[in-house]
mmCIF file of C-alpha atoms in Angstrom:
data_model
loop_
_atom_site.group_PDB
_atom_site.id
_atom_site.type_symbol
_atom_site.label_atom_id
_atom_site.label_comp_id
_atom_site.label_asym_id
_atom_site.label_seq_id
_atom_site.Cartn_x
_atom_site.Cartn_y
_atom_site.Cartn_z
ATOM 1 C CA UNK D 1 3.882 -99.763 -0.358
ATOM 2 C CA UNK D 2 6.930 -97.692 -1.161
ATOM 3 C CA UNK D 3 10.163 -99.198 -2.365
ATOM 4 C CA UNK D 4 13.089 -99.908 -0.064
ATOM 5 C CA UNK D 5 16.774 -100.164 -0.903
ATOM 6 C CA UNK D 6 18.741 -103.082 0.504
ATOM 7 C CA UNK D 7 22.458 -102.784 1.159
ATOM 8 C CA UNK D 8 24.994 -105.143 2.666
ATOM 9 C CA UNK D 9 27.622 -103.839 5.046
ATOM 10 C CA UNK D 10 29.963 -106.405 6.487
ATOM 11 C CA UNK D 11 27.899 -109.536 6.887
ATOM 12 C CA UNK D 12 24.673 -107.695 7.654
ATOM 13 C CA UNK D 13 21.816 -106.487 5.441
ATOM 14 C CA UNK D 14 20.070 -103.150 5.946
ATOM 15 C CA UNK D 15 16.901 -101.736 4.406
ATOM 16 C CA UNK D 16 16.603 -98.020 3.726
ATOM 17 C CA UNK D 17 13.693 -95.892 2.609
ATOM 18 C CA UNK D 18 10.557 -94.046 3.580
ATOM 19 C CA UNK D 19 7.735 -96.575 3.139
ATOM 20 C CA UNK D 20 5.058 -94.442 4.806
ATOM 21 C CA UNK D 21 4.300 -90.753 5.278
ATOM 22 C CA UNK D 22 5.004 -91.291 8.977
ATOM 23 C CA UNK D 23 8.553 -92.386 8.103
ATOM 24 C CA UNK D 24 9.064 -89.275 5.960
ATOM 25 C CA UNK D 25 7.754 -87.076 8.773
ATOM 26 C CA UNK D 26 10.092 -88.757 11.247
ATOM 27 C CA UNK D 27 12.976 -88.038 8.866
ATOM 28 C CA UNK D 28 12.117 -84.337 8.872
ATOM 29 C CA UNK D 29 11.840 -84.388 12.661
ATOM 30 C CA UNK D 30 15.343 -85.916 12.793
ATOM 31 C CA UNK D 31 16.727 -83.052 10.708
ATOM 32 C CA UNK D 32 16.382 -84.098 7.067
ATOM 33 C CA UNK D 33 16.062 -81.040 4.822
ATOM 34 C CA UNK D 34 16.394 -81.851 1.107
ATOM 35 C CA UNK D 35 15.947 -78.181 0.219
ATOM 36 C CA UNK D 36 19.203 -77.123 1.896
ATOM 37 C CA UNK D 37 21.753 -77.916 -0.790
ATOM 38 C CA UNK D 38 24.361 -75.635 0.810
ATOM 39 C CA UNK D 39 25.320 -78.463 3.151
ATOM 40 C CA UNK D 40 25.603 -81.404 0.798
ATOM 41 C CA UNK D 41 27.342 -83.859 3.128
ATOM 42 C CA UNK D 42 24.944 -83.021 5.952
ATOM 43 C CA UNK D 43 22.018 -83.804 3.652
ATOM 44 C CA UNK D 44 23.598 -87.063 2.423
ATOM 45 C CA UNK D 45 24.367 -88.271 5.946
ATOM 46 C CA UNK D 46 20.852 -87.332 7.142
ATOM 47 C CA UNK D 47 19.327 -89.201 4.181
ATOM 48 C CA UNK D 48 21.380 -92.275 5.075
ATOM 49 C CA UNK D 49 20.507 -92.060 8.788
ATOM 50 C CA UNK D 50 16.818 -91.318 8.399
ATOM 51 C CA UNK D 51 16.505 -93.850 5.573
ATOM 52 C CA UNK D 52 17.547 -96.524 8.057
ATOM 53 C CA UNK D 53 14.991 -95.566 10.721
ATOM 54 C CA UNK D 54 11.919 -97.233 9.183
ATOM 55 C CA UNK D 55 13.418 -100.724 9.455
ATOM 56 C CA UNK D 56 16.166 -100.115 12.053
ATOM 57 C CA UNK D 57 14.363 -97.735 14.447
ATOM 58 C CA UNK D 58 16.900 -98.007 17.266
ATOM 59 C CA UNK D 59 19.950 -97.009 15.220
ATOM 60 C CA UNK D 60 21.648 -93.811 16.381
ATOM 61 C CA UNK D 61 22.945 -91.095 14.103
ATOM 62 C CA UNK D 62 26.538 -91.920 15.118
ATOM 63 C CA UNK D 63 25.999 -95.608 14.316
ATOM 64 C CA UNK D 64 24.516 -94.656 10.954
ATOM 65 C CA UNK D 65 27.515 -92.450 10.144
ATOM 66 C CA UNK D 66 29.888 -95.310 10.984
ATOM 67 C CA UNK D 67 27.778 -97.653 8.858
ATOM 68 C CA UNK D 68 27.846 -95.183 5.967
ATOM 69 C CA UNK D 69 31.642 -94.925 6.228
ATOM 70 C CA UNK D 70 31.955 -98.715 6.187
ATOM 71 C CA UNK D 71 29.562 -98.902 3.207
ATOM 72 C CA UNK D 72 31.798 -96.466 1.308
ATOM 73 C CA UNK D 73 34.942 -98.412 2.294
ATOM 74 C CA UNK D 74 33.353 -101.577 0.930
ATOM 75 C CA UNK D 75 32.824 -99.818 -2.422
ATOM 76 C CA UNK D 76 29.143 -99.107 -1.810
ATOM 77 C CA UNK D 77 27.651 -96.647 -4.286
ATOM 78 C CA UNK D 78 26.625 -93.776 -2.028
ATOM 79 C CA UNK D 79 25.609 -91.609 -4.982
ATOM 80 C CA UNK D 80 23.135 -94.227 -6.222
ATOM 81 C CA UNK D 81 21.712 -94.704 -2.716
ATOM 82 C CA UNK D 82 21.427 -90.947 -2.140
ATOM 83 C CA UNK D 83 19.552 -90.513 -5.419
ATOM 84 C CA UNK D 84 17.149 -93.342 -4.517
ATOM 85 C CA UNK D 85 16.455 -92.008 -1.019
ATOM 86 C CA UNK D 86 15.925 -88.462 -2.280
ATOM 87 C CA UNK D 87 13.459 -89.636 -4.929
ATOM 88 C CA UNK D 88 11.562 -91.759 -2.413
ATOM 89 C CA UNK D 89 11.376 -88.956 0.142
ATOM 90 C CA UNK D 90 10.278 -86.342 -2.398
ATOM 91 C CA UNK D 91 7.849 -88.887 -3.891
ATOM 92 C CA UNK D 92 5.363 -88.099 -1.149
ATOM 93 C CA UNK D 93 4.919 -84.667 -2.675
ATOM 94 C CA UNK D 94 4.042 -85.995 -6.140
ATOM 95 C CA UNK D 95 1.947 -88.933 -4.938
ATOM 96 C CA UNK D 96 1.789 -91.417 -2.113
ATOM 97 C CA UNK D 97 3.309 -94.238 -4.139
ATOM 98 C CA UNK D 98 6.091 -92.135 -5.636
ATOM 99 C CA UNK D 99 4.842 -92.558 -9.197
ATOM 100 C CA UNK D 100 2.930 -90.151 -11.359
ATOM 101 C CA UNK D 101 -0.589 -91.323 -12.021
ATOM 102 C CA UNK D 102 -3.993 -89.840 -12.576
ATOM 103 C CA UNK D 103 -5.404 -88.598 -9.320
ATOM 104 C CA UNK D 104 -8.262 -86.487 -8.151
ATOM 105 C CA UNK D 105 -7.414 -82.912 -8.950
ATOM 106 C CA UNK D 106 -8.188 -79.898 -6.830
ATOM 107 C CA UNK D 107 -10.343 -77.097 -8.159
ATOM 108 C CA UNK D 108 -9.616 -73.433 -7.778
ATOM 109 C CA UNK D 109 -12.629 -71.192 -7.408
ATOM 110 C CA UNK D 110 -12.937 -67.428 -7.161
ATOM 111 C CA UNK D 111 -14.818 -65.900 -4.293
#
């Protein structure tokens, strides 16, 4: 299972992450594009929103933005959280558990 981040906002705890490929796919469907670095705040807010969806599936994007603002106001480290979520999301490309390990390799053949 993938890792999740836990944050506290107000008196409530939230879990963020992409524990399954389905969660990562849902994030893309909801607009997450980690390759578009021209819109940094858009990417950060989408990471925050889509990171919440796996464990808080009914949260809206507006609610997530308000939650992110409150997290920042309460001295939450948005940079640390953004780095974690980016690494977890991109981890599906390197391997399913987000860590480098020996895996079956593909073979390239000439026809």
